[in-house]
mmCIF file of C-alpha atoms in Angstrom:
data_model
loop_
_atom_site.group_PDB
_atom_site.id
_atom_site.type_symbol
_atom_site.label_atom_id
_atom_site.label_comp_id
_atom_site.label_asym_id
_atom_site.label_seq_id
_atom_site.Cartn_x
_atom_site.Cartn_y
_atom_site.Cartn_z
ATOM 1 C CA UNK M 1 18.089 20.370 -24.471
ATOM 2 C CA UNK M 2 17.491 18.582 -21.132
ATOM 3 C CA UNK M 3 17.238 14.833 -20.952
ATOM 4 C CA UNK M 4 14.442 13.396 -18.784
ATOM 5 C CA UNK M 5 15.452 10.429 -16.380
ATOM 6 C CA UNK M 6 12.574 9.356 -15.503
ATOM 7 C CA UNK M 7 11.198 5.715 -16.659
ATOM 8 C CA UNK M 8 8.281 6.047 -19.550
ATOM 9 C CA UNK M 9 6.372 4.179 -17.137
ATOM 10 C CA UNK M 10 7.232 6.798 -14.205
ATOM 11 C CA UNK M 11 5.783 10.225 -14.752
ATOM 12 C CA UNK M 12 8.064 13.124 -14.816
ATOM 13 C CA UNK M 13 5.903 14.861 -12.203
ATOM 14 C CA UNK M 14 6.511 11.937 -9.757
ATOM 15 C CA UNK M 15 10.072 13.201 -9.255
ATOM 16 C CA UNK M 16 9.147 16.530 -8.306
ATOM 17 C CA UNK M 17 10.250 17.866 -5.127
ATOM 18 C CA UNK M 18 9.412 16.232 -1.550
ATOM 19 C CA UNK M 19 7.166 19.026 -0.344
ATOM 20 C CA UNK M 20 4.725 19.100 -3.474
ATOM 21 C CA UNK M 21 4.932 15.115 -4.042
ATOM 22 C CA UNK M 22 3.929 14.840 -0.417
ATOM 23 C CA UNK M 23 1.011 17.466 -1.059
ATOM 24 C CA UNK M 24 -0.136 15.674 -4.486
ATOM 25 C CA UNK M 25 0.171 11.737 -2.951
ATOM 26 C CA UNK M 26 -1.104 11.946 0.564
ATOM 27 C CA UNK M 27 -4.755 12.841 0.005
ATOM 28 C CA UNK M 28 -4.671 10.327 -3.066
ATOM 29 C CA UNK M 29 -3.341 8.002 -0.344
ATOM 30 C CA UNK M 30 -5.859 8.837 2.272
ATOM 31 C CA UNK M 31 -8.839 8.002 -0.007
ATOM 32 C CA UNK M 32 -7.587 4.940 -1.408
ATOM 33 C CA UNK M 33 -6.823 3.906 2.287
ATOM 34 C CA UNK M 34 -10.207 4.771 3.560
ATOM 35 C CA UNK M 35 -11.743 2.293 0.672
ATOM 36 C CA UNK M 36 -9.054 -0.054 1.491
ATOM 37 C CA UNK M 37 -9.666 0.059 4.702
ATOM 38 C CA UNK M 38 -13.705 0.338 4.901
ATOM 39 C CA UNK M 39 -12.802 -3.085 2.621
ATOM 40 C CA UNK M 40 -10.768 -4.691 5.244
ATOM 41 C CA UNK M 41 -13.253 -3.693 8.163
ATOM 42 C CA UNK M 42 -15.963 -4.965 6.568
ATOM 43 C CA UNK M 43 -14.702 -7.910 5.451
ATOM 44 C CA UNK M 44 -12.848 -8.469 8.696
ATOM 45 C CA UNK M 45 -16.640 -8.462 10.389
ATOM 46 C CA UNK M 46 -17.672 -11.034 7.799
ATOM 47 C CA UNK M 47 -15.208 -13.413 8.017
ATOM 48 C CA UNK M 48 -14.651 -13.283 12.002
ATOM 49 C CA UNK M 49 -18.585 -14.774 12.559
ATOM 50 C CA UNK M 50 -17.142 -17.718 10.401
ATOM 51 C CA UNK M 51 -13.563 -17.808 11.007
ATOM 52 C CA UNK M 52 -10.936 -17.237 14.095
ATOM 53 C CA UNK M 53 -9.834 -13.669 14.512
ATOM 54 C CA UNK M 54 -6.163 -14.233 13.256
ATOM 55 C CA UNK M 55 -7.310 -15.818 10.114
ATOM 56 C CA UNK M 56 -10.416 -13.194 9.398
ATOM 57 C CA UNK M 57 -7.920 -10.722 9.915
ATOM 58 C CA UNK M 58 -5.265 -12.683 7.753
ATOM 59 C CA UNK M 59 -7.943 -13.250 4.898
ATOM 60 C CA UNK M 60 -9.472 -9.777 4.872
ATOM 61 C CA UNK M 61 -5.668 -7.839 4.845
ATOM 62 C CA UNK M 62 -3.900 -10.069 2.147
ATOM 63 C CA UNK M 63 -7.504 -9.397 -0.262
ATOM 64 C CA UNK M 64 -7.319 -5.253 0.536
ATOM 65 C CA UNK M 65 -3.550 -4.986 0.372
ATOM 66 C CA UNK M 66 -3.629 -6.503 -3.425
ATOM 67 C CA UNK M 67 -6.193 -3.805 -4.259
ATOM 68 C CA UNK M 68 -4.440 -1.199 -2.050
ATOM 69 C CA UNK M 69 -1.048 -1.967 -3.678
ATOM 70 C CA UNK M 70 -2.745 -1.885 -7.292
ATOM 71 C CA UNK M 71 -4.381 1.361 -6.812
ATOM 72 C CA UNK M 72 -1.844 3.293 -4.813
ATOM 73 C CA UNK M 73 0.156 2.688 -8.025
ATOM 74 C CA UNK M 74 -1.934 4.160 -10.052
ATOM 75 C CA UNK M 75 -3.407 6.766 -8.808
ATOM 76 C CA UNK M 76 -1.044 7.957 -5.867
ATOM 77 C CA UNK M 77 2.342 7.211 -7.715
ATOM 78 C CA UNK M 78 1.033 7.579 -11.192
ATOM 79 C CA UNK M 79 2.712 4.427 -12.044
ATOM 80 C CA UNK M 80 1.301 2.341 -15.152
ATOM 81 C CA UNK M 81 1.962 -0.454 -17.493
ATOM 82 C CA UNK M 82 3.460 -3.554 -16.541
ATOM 83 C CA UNK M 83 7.118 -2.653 -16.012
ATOM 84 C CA UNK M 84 8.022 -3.011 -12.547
ATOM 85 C CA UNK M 85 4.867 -4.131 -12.236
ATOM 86 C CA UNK M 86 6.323 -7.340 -10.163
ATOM 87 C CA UNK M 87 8.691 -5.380 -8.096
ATOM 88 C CA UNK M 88 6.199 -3.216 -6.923
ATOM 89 C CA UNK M 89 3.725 -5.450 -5.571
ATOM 90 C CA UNK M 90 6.874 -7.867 -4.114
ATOM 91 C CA UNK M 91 7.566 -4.293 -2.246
ATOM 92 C CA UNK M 92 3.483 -3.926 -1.316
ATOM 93 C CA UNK M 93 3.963 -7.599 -0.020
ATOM 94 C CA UNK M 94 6.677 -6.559 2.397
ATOM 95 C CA UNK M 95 4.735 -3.597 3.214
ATOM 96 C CA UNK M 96 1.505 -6.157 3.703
ATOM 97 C CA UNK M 97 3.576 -8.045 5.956
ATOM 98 C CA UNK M 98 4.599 -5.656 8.143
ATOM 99 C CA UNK M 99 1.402 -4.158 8.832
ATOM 100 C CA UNK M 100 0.002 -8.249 8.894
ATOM 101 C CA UNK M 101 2.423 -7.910 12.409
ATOM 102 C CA UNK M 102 1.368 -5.277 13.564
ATOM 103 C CA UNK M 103 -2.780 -6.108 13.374
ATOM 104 C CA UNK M 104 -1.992 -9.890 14.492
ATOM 105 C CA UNK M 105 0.243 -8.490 17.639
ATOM 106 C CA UNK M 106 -2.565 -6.146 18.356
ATOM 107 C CA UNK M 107 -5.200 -9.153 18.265
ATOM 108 C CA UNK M 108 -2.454 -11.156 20.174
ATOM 109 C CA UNK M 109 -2.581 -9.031 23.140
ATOM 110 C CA UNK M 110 -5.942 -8.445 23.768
ATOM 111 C CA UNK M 111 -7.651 -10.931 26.232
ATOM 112 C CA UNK M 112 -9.598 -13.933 23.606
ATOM 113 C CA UNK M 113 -12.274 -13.549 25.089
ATOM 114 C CA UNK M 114 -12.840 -10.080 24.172
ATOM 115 C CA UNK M 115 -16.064 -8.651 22.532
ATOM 116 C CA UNK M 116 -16.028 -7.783 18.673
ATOM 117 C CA UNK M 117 -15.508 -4.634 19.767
ATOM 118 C CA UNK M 118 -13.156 -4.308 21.228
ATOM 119 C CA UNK M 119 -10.909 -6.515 18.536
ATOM 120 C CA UNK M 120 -12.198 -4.412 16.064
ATOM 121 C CA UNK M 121 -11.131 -1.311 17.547
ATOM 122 C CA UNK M 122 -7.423 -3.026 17.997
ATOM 123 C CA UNK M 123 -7.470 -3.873 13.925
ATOM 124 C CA UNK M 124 -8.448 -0.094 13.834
ATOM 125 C CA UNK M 125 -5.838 1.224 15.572
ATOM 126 C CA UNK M 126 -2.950 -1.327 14.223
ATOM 127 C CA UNK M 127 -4.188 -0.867 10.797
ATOM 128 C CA UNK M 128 -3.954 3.493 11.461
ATOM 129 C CA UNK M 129 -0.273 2.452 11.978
ATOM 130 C CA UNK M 130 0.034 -0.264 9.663
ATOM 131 C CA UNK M 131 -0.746 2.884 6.762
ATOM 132 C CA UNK M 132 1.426 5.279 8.486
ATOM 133 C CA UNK M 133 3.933 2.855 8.033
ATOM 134 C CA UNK M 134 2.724 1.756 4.436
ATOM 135 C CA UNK M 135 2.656 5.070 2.586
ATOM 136 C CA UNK M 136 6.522 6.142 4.142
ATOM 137 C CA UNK M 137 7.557 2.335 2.564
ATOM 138 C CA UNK M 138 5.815 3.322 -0.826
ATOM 139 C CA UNK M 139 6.854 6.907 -0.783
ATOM 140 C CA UNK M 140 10.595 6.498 0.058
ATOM 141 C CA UNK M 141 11.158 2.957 -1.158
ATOM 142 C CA UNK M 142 8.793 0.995 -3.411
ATOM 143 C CA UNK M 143 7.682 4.036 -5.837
ATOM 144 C CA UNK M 144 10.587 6.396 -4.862
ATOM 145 C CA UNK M 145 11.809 7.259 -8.584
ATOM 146 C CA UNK M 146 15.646 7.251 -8.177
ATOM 147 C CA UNK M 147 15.201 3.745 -6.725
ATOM 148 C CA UNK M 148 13.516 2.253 -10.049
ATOM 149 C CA UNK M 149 15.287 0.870 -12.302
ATOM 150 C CA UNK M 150 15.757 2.842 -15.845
ATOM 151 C CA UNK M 151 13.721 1.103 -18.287
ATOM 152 C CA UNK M 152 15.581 -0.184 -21.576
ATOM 153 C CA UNK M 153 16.142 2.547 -23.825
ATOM 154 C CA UNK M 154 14.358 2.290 -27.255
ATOM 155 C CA UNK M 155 16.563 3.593 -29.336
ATOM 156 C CA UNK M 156 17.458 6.461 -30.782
ATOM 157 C CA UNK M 157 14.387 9.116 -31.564
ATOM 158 C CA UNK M 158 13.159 9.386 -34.827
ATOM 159 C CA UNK M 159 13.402 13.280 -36.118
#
């Protein structure tokens, strides 16, 4: 009989092997970064008639990275219920942060007097990295499955 080491909250698929993991999360990745990041773009546009660039951009990523965080854990990672729960969006927040750098350095170097154009083409680009970035943090770090820590064990199973 082999034992399964996998948290309950962790399916046992998510520990298959790299190649097929890779295969089942990306595309799950790719469209809940292309909703994230319609999201951000859209709310980026919004908020930049109103506010400075920095803080649109600040504003718009911190709202899509909670959402992006939540729903790469479901549906990418197939992670649910509230265990780990905290560490994975602490690990989504580091993740957030780093692509936060890399969008405000990309705003940073453009001339300020630049059209909306062309800043929205540098969020474009920084955020592309940004989710390169992201999913290789969530993949080998935040949701990797030998890096969770075993939930409690419930006892012993009732035959």
């Amino acid at each position: 009989m082999s034992v399964m080491t996998a948290t309950p909250h962790v399916p046992a698929t998510a520990a298959g092997s790299a190649p097929t993991a890779l295969s089942r999360r990306l595309p799950s990745y790719a469209v809940v970064g292309s909703m994230c990041t319609v999201a951000y773009l859209v709310l980026f546009w919004a908020l930049s008639a109103i506010l400075p660039s920095m803080a649109a951009n600040t504003v718009a990523m911190l709202t899509t990275a909670i959402a992006n965080t939540a729903a790469n854990r479901r549906f990418t990672f197939g992670v649910t219920g509230r265990a780990g729960a905290v560490r994975d969006h602490l690990g989504g927040l580091i993740a957030f942060l780093i692509g936060m750098g890399i969008s405000t350095l990309s705003l940073a170097v453009i001339p300020s007097d630049s059209s909306a154009a062309v800043e929205l083409a540098a969020v474009i680009l920084a955020n592309g990295l940004a989710s390169a970035i992201r999913f290789v943090l969530l993949q080998g770090w935040v949701f990797n499955p030998r890096l969770r820590p075993a939930a409690p064990s419930a006892g012993p199973a009732a035959e």
